[in-house]
Each structure stands twice: as structure tokens, then as C-alpha cells.
Short mmCIF file of C-alpha atoms in Angstrom, two decimals:
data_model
loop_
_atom_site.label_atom_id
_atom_site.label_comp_id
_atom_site.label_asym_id
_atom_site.label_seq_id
_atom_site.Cartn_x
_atom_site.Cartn_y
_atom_site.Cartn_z
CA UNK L 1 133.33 96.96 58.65
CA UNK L 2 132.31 94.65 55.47
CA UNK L 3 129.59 96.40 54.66
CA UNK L 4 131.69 100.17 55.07
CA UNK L 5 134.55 98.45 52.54
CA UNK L 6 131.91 97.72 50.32
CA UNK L 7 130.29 101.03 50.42
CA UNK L 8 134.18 102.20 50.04
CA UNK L 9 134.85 99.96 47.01
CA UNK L 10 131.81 100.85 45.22
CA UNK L 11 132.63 104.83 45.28
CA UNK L 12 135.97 104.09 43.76
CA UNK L 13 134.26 102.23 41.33
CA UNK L 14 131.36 104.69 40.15
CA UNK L 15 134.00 107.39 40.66
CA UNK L 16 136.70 105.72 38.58
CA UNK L 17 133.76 104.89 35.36
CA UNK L 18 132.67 108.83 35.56
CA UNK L 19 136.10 109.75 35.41
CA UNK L 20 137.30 107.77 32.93
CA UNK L 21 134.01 107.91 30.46
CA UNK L 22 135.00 112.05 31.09
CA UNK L 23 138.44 111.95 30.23
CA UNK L 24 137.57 109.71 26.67
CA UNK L 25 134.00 111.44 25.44
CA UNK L 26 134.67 115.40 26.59
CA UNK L 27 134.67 117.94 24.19
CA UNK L 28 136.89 120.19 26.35
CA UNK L 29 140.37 119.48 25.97
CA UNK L 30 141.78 120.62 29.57
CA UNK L 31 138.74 119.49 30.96
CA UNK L 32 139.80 115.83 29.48
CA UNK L 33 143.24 116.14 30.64
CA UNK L 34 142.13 117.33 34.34
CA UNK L 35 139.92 114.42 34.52
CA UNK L 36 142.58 112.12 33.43
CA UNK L 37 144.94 113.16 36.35
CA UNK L 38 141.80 112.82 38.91
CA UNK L 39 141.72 109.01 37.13
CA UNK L 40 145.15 108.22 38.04
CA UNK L 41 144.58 109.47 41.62
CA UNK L 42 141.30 107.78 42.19
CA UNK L 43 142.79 104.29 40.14
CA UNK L 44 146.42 104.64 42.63
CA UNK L 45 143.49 103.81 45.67
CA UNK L 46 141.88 101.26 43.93
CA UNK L 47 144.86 99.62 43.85
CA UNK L 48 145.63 100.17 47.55
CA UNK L 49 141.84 98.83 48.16
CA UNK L 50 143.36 95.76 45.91
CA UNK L 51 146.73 95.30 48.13
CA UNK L 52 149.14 95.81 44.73
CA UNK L 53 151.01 98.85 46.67
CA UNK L 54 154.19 98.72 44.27
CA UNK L 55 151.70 99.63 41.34
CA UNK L 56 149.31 102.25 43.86
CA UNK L 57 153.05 103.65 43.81
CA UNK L 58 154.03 103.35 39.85
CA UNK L 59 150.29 104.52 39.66
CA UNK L 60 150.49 107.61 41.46
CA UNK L 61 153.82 108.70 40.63
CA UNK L 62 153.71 107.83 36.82
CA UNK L 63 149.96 107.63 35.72
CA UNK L 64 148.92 110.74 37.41
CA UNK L 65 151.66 112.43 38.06
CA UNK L 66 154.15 112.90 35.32
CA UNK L 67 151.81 111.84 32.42
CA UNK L 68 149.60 114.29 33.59
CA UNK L 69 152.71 117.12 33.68
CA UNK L 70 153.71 115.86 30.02
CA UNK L 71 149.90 116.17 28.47
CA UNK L 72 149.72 119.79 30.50
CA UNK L 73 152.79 121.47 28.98
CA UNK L 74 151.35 119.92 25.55
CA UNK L 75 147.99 121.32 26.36
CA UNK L 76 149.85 124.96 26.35
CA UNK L 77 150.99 124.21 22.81
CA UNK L 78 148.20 123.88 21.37
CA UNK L 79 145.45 126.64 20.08
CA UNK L 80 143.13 127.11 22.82
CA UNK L 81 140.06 126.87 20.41
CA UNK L 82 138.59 123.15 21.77
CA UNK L 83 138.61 121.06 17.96
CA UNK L 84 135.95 118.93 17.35
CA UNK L 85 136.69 115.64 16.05
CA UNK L 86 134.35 115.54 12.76
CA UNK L 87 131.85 113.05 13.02
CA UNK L 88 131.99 109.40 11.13
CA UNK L 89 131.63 109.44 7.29
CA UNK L 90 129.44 107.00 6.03
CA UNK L 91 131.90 104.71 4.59
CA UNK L 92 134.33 104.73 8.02
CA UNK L 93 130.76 103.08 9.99
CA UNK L 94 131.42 99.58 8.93
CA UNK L 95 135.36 99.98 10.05
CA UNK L 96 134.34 101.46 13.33
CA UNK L 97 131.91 98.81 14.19
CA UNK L 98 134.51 95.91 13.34
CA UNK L 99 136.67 98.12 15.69
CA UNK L 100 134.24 98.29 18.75
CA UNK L 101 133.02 94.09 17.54
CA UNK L 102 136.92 92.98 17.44
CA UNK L 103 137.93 95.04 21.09
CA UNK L 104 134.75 93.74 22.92
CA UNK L 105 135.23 89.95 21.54
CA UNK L 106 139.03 90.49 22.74
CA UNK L 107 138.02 91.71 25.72
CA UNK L 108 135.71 88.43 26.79
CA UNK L 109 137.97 86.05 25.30
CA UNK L 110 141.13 87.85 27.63
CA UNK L 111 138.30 87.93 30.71
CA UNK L 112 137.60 83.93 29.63
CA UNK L 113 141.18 83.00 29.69
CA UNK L 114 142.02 84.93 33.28
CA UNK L 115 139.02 83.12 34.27
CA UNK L 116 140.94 79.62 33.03
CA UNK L 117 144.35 80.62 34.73
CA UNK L 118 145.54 78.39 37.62
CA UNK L 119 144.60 79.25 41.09
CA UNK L 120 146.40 80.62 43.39
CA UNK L 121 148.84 81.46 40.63
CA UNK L 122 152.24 81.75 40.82
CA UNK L 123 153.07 83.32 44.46
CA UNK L 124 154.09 79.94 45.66
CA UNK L 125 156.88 79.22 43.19
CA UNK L 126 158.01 82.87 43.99
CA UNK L 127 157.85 82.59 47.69
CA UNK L 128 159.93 78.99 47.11
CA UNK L 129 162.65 80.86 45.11
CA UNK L 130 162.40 84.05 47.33
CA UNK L 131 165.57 83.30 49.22
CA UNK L 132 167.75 82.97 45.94
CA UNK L 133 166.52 86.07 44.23
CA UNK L 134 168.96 88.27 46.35
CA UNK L 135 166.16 90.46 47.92
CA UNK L 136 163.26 90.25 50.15
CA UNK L 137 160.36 91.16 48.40
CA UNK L 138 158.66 89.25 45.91
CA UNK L 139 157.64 92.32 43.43
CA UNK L 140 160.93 93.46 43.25
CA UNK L 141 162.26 89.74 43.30
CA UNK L 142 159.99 89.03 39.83
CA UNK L 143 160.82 92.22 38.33
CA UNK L 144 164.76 92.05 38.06
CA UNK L 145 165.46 88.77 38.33
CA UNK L 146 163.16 86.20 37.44
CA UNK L 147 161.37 88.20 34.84
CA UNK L 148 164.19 90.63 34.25
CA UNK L 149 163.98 89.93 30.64
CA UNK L 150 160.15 91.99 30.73
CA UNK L 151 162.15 94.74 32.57
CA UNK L 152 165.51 95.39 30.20
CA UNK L 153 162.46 95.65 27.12
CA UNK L 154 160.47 98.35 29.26
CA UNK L 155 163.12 99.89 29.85
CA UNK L 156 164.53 99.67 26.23
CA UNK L 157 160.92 100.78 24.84
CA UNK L 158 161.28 103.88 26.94
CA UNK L 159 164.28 104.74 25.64
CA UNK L 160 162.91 104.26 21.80
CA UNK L 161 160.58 106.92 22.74
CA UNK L 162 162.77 109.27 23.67
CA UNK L 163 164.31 108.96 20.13
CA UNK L 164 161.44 109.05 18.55
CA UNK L 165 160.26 112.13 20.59
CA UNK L 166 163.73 113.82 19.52
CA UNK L 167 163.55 113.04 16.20
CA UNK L 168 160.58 115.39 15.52
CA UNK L 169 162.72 118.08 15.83
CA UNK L 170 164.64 120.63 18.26
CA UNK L 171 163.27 121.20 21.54
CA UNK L 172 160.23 123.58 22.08
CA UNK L 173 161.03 126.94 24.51
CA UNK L 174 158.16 127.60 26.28
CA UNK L 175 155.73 130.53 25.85
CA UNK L 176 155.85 132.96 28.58
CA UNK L 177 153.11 132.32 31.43
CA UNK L 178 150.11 134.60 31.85
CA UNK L 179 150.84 136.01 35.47
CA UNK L 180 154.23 136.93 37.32
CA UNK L 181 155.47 134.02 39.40
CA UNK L 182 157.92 134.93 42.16
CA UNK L 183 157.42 132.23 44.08
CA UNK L 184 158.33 129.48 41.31
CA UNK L 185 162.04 129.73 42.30
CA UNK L 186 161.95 129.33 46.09
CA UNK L 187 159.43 126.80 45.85
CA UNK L 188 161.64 124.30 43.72
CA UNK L 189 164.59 125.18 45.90
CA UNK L 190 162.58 124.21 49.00
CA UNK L 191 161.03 121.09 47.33
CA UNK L 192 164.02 119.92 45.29
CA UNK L 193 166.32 118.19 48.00
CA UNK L 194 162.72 116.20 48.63
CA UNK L 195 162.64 114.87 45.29
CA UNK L 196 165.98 113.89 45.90
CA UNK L 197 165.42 111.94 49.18
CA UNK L 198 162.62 109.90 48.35
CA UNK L 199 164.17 108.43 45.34
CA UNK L 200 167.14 107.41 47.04
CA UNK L 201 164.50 105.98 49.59
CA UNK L 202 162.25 104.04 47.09
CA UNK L 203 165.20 102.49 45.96
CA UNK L 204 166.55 101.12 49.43
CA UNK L 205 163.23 99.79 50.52
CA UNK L 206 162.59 98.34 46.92
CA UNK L 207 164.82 95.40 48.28
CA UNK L 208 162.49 94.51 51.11
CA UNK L 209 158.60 96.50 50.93
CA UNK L 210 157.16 98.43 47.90
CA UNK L 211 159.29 100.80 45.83
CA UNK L 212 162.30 100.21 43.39
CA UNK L 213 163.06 101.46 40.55
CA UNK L 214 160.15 103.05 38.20
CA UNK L 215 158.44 105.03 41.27
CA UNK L 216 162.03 106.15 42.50
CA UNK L 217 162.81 107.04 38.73
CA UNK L 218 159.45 108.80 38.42
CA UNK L 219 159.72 110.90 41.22
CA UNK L 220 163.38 111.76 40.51
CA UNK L 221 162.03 113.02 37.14
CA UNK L 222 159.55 115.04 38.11
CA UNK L 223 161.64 116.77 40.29
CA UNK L 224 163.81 116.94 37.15
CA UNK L 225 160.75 118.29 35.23
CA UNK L 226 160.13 120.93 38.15
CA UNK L 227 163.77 122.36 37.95
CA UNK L 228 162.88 122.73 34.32
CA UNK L 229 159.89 124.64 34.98
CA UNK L 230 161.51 127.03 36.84
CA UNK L 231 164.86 127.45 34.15
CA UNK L 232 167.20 125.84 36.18
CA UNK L 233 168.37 123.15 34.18
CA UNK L 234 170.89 124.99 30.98
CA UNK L 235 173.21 121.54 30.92
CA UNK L 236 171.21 119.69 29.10
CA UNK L 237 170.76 122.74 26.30
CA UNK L 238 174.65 122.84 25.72
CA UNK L 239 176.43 121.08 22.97
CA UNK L 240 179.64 119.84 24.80
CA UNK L 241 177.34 117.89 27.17
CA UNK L 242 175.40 116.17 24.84
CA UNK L 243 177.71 112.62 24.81
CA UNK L 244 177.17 112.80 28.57
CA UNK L 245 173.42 112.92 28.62
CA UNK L 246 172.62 110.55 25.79
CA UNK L 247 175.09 108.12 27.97
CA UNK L 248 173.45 108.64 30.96
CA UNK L 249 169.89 108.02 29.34
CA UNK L 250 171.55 104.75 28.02
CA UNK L 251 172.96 104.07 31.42
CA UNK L 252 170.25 101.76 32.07
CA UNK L 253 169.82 99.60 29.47
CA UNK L 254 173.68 99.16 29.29
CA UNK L 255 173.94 98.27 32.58
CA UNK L 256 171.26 95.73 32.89
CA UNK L 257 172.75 94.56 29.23
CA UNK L 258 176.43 94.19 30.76
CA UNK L 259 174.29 91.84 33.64
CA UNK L 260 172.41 89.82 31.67
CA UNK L 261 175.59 89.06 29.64
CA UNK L 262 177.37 88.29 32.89
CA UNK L 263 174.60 85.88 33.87
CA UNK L 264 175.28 84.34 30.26
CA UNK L 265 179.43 83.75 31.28
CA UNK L 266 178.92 83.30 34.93
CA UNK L 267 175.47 80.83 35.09
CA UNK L 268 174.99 79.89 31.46
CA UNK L 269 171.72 81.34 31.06
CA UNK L 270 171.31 85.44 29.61
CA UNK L 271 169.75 87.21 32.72
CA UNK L 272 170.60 84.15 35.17
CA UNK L 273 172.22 86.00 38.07
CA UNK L 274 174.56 83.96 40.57
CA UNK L 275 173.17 83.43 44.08
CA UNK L 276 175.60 84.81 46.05
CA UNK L 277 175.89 88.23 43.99
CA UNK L 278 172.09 89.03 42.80
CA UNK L 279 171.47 91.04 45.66
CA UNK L 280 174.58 94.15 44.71
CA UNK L 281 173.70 93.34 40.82
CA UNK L 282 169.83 94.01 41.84
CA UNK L 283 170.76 97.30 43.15
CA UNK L 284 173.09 98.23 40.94
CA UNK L 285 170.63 97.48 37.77
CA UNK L 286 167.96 99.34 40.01
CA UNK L 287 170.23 102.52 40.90
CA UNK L 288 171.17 102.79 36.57
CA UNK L 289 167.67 102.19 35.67
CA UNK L 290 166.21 104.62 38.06
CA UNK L 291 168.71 107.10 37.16
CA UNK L 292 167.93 106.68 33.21
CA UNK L 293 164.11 106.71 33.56
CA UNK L 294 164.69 110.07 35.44
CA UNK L 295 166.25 111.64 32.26
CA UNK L 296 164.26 109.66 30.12
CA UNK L 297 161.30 111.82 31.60
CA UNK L 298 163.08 114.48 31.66
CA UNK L 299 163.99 114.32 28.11
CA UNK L 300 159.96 113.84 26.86
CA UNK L 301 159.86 116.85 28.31
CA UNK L 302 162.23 118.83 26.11
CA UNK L 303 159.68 117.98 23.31
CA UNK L 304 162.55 117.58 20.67
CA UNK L 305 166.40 117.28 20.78
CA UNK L 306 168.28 119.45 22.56
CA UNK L 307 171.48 121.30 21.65
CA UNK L 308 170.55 121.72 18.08
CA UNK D 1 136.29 101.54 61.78
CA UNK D 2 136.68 104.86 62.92
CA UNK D 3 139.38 105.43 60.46
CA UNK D 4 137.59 104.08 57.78
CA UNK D 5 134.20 105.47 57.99
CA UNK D 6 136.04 109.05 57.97
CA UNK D 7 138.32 107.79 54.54
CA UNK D 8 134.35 106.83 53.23
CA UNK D 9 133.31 110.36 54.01
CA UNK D 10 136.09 111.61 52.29
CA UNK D 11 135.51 109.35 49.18
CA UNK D 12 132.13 110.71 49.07
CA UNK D 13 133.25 114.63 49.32
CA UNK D 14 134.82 113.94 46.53
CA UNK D 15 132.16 113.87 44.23
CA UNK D 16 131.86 117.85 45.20
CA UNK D 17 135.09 117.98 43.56
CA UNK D 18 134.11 115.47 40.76
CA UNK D 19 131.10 118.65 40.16
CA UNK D 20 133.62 121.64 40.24
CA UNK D 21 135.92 119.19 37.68
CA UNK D 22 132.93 119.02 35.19
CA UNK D 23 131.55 122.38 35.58
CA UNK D 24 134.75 124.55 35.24
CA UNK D 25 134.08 126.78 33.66
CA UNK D 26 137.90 127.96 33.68
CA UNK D 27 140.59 125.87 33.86
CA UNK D 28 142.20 127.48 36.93
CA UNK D 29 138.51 126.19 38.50
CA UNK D 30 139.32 122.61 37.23
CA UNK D 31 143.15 122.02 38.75
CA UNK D 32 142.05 123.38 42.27
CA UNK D 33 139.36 120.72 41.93
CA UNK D 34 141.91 118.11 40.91
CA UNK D 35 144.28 119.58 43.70
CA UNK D 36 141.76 119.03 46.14
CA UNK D 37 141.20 115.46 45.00
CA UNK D 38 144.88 114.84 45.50
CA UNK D 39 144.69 116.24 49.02
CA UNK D 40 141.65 114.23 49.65
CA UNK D 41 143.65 111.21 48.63
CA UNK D 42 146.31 112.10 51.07
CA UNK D 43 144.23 112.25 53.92
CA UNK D 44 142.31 108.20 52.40
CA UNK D 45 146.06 107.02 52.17
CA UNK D 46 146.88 108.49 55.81
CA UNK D 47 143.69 107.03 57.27
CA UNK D 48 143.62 103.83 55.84
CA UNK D 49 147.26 103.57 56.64
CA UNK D 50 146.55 103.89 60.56
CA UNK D 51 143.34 101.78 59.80
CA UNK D 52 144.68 98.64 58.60
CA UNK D 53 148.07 98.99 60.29
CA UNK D 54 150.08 99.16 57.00
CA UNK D 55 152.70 101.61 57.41
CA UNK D 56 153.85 101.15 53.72
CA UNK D 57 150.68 103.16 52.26
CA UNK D 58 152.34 106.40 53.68
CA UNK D 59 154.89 106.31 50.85
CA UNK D 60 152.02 106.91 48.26
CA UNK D 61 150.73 109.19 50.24
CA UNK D 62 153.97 110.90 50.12
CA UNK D 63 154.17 110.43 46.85
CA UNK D 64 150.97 111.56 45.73
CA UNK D 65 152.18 114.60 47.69
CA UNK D 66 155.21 115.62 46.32
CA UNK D 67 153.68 115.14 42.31
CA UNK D 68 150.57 117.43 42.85
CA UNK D 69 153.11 120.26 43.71
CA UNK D 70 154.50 119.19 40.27
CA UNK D 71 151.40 119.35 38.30
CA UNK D 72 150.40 123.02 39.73
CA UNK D 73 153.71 124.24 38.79
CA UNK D 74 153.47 122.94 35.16
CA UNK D 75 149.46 124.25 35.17
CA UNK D 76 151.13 127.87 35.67
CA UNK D 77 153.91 127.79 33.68
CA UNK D 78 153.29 125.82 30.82
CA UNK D 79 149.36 125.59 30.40
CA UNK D 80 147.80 128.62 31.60
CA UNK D 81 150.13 131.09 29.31
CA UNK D 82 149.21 133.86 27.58
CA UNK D 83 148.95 131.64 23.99
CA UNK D 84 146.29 130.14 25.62
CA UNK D 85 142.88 132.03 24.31
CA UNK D 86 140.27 130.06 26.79
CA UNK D 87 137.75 133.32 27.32
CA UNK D 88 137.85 132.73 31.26
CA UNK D 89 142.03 132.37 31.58
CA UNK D 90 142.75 134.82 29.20
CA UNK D 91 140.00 137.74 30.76
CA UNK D 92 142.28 136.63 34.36
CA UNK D 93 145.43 136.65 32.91
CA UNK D 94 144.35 140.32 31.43
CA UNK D 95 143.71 141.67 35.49
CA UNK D 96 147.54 141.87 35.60
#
């Protein structure tokens, strides 16, 4: 069995450093981008192999699924005609090489320092404070309450990108695809309920196995993304409803905002949530924030503000 | 073992797919290939699932599923349009 895992791990690995040295160094854009999806698939096992399911999950349903949907539909915007990237000027050498110098050096001084950390970490203090956190599992324990604070600013950098994304301008129609595609419509209205489902899913076992909020949010928004695809989402195009979907893309951060200033009234400390009613607040923070990174995908998608 | 001598097999079909994924030459060539690496990974997740007893790897698998329908749909609609001047798409997309 050892020696099959090992045989096991070490395909993952070659296949991971072709994959990835592809998706960087080729000249071919959709070749890059293809490879780059295969990356995420092949990195989502790797992480199974490593037992770190919750982010085989966030792997799978964020790295290669929806990042690979956003860089396809920006693939079709651009001319077809691969550009080469000119090659280094004499006087930009010097400034690459301090580049590649200062990322290896920061590389092996980060690879020194994990080296230094503690051993066995921190899973003990978590496991000790396990029953206080309001939920079972420890991942989803860490995440929104006793780091919640690295949560509200992921959350709150997602939702700076989907301003900045808007800013650029109104949102892009699409170009019309190269072949007929009848079956585009039944096959979201099979599929759609599904994308429904699991979220709802994630989020319930997020409280006691792997799951919560970003994979349940991810999945929701690609099913967003596929009603998109096939033209079935107008709402989001018309002016009267545009108060209603920049509040529900705020929903999450103003909900996990309204908690953490709760914690500061109720337990003294911003964040701090009381014992006896983390576990509702978890799932109500979880439930907003899926909801919002949903739209928030959603919204990338547009490729500029809608209702303009 | 059973299980996971079959999931090592897989692994190692893969690198057919890996070939088709560098090769091309047209892009429709490329997302089969990645399609059938997401299949591929289904059928790893399933079989390692069974193999080590842990039930929970059959949400990614599920997951995995329900995402590659995703990207095929947004390969067909939104990459492989008629904009899109790649000699081998465009000579298909001309058959029509």
C-alpha cells in the first residue's frame, strides 16, 4: 500500500510541475488557460492526498472551476492572434534578476521559518476551544469565529473587486457563439435546481464535516454564471433593481459587520461571539456570506456595471 | 488496495490527456482533454472515497462534477465564438 501511495503522490507531483510550468511559459493563450483548469483539478487531489478536504473543496469549486469560467469568457474577448510578450530589453535584465534573486531568497527564508514553527501547531488549542465555538468542526470553527477577523477582510477584498471590476466600465454583451446551441437551455434547466441543492448542503454540513461558506458560495455562483450563459438572468440588467443587488452583494460584509459589533456590546471584544448564541450567528454570517460571494461571482462576470 | 491501485491507473491515463492538452491543435481538442481529466478525477475521488472509508471526498467529487458542466458551457458560448480567428475553430465553426 506504501509503496502504491507513493507511486500515487509522485504522479500528482510530476503532473502538477508540467501543468503548472505549461500554464506560466506557453505561448498559446487557450492552451495556457486549459492547462490552468487541469492545475486546479490535479492540485484539488493533492490536497485530498494531504487530508485538507475543506480546501480540495474551495480548490475545486473556486480554483478550477469558476476562475477557469471567468479567464474563458475573457479568452473570447480577446483577438485570437496568440501575442507574444517581447523579449527583455537590455536595461529591464538587471530588474528582472533582482526580481527572480528577491522571490527565491523570500521563498527560503518563508520555507526556513515554517521549518521554525511549533510542532504540532495549533490543533490542540482548537480542539480545547472546540466546544465553545458553536459548531463541530474545527475548519469552520477557525474560520468564523476564532479567526473571523481573516474572514470579514476576504470577504471585504472580494467585494473591492467587484468595484473595481465595475468601474472599468458598462458590462460587456457577449459575441454570438460559432455553432447553434439548442441544448444550452434545457441543460441549465435540468442542472440549475442542482446548483441550488448543494449549496444549501455545503452550508448545513459546514457546521460539522467539510463545506461552509466559500465552496457553497462558489457553486451557487456558477450556477449563477450558467443561467447567464444561457440569457436567463435580465434582473440584474434593469435599473430599478440595481439598490437591490448592490445590497445583496453587501449582504455579507454587513452582516458579519452587524456581528462583530454585537460581539463588541455583548462580550467586549469586536468579533467575540457569546457561547450560547455562536452557533445561529455562525450560520447566519455563513448563509449572508455565501449568498454575497454568489453575486459577487456573478457580478465579475458582467465584466463592467450593469444597468448603465 | 484494490481501490487504489485502479485510482493509480487512472492517475497515470492521465498523462494521455496531459498529451492531447499540449498537442491541441484546436481548442475544442484541448477542453475535451481537460473534460476528461475532470472525469478522471471523479472516478480518483469516488475510488479513494470507498478506499479509505471517507465518505466526505464524494462532495468534491460532486463538486468537481457539477463545475466541469460549467466550464463546457462557457467554452461554447463565450470562447469558441465566431470573433475568435484560431485557423482550426474558425474552419469548424465555418461547417455550419
Amino acid at each position: 500500500m506504501s509503496a502504491l501511495a507513493l507511486a500515487f503522490d509522485l504522479l500528482l507531483v510530476a503532473a502538477l510541475l508540467w501543468l503548472a510550468w505549461q500554464a506560466l511559459f506557453d505561448a498559446h493563450r487557450f492552451s495556457a488557460v486549459a492547462h490552468f483548469m487541469v492545475f486546479g483539478l490535479v492540485m484539488s487531489l493533492a490536497w485530498v492526498r494531504l487530508d485538507a478536504l475543506d480546501i480540495a473543496l474551495a480548490e475545486a469549486a473556486i480554483g478550477a472551476g469558476v476562475t477557469g469560467a471567468l479567464l474563458l469568457a475573457a479568452l473570447g474577448r480577446l483577438p485570437a492572434k496568440a501575442g507574444h510578450a517581447p523579449a527583455w530589453r537590455r536595461a529591464q535584465r538587471p530588474l528582472v534578476w533582482a526580481a527572480v534573486a528577491t522571490v527565491v531568497s523570500a521563498t527560503l527564508a518563508l520555507a526556513w521559518v515554517a521549518w521554525q514553527l511549533p510542532r504540532p501547531g495549533l490543533a490542540g488549542p482548537v480542539a480545547e476551544v472546540l466546544p465553545h465555538s458553536g459548531v463541530d468542526h474545527a475548519v469552520t470553527a477557525v474560520l468564523l469565529n476564532l479567526r473571523a477577523w481573516d474572514t470579514l477582510l476576504e470577504i471585504t477584498v472580494m467585494l473591492a473587486a467587484v468595484c473595481l471590476v465595475w468601474s472599468l466600465g458598462p458590462a460587456l454583451s457577449p459575441y454570438a457563439p460559432a455553432t447553434a446551441l439548442p441544448g444550452l437551455p434545457a441543460l441549465t434547466r435540468l442542472l440549475h435546481p442542482l446548483f441550488v441543492l448543494v449549496p444549501a448542503y455545503l452550508l448545513w454540513r459546514g457546521s460539522h464535516a467539510p463545506g461552509g461558506a466559500f465552496p457553497a458560495g462558489a457553486v451557487l455562483g456558477a450556477g449563477g454564471v450558467l443561467m447567464v450563459l444561457a440569457g436567463a438572468v435580465h434582473w440584474v440588467h434593469d435599473a430599478r433593481r440595481q439598490p437591490l443587488l448592490r445590497l445583496l452583494l453587501a449582504a455579507g460584509v454587513l452582516l458579519f459587520l452587524a456581528v462583530g459589533l454585537a460581539g463588541l456590546g455583548l462580550a467586549g471584544t469586536f468579533l467575540a461571539l457569546p457561547d450560547a448564541l455562536a452557533g445561529p450567528l455562525i450560520l447566519a454570517v455563513e448563509v449572508a456570506a455565501a449568498l454575497s460571494i454568489a453575486l459577487m461571482l456573478m457580478a465579475f462576470y458582467l465584466y463592467g456595471e450593469p444597468g448603465r | 488496495m484494490f481501490h487504489a491501485a485502479i485510482a493509480a491507473l487512472l492517475l497515470l491515463n492521465l498523462g494521455v490527456a496531459l498529451w492531447r492538452l499540449r498537442r491541441g491543435p484546436t481548442s475544442a481538442d484541448r477542453m475535451l482533454a481537460a473534460e476528461l481529466v475532470s472525469a478522471s478525477a471523479i472516478a480518483v475521488l469516488l475510488l479513494l472515497a470507498a478506499g479509505l472509508a471517507q465518505p466526505a471526498l464524494v462532495d468534491v467529487a460532486l463538486l468537481v462534477a457539477l463545475l466541469a458542466a460549467v466550464a463546457t458551457a462557457n467554452f461554447v458560448t463565450r470562447t469558441w465564438t465566431l470573433l475568435h480567428e484560431e485557423s482550426g475553430s474558425r474552419e469548424e465553426a465555418g461547417r455550419d
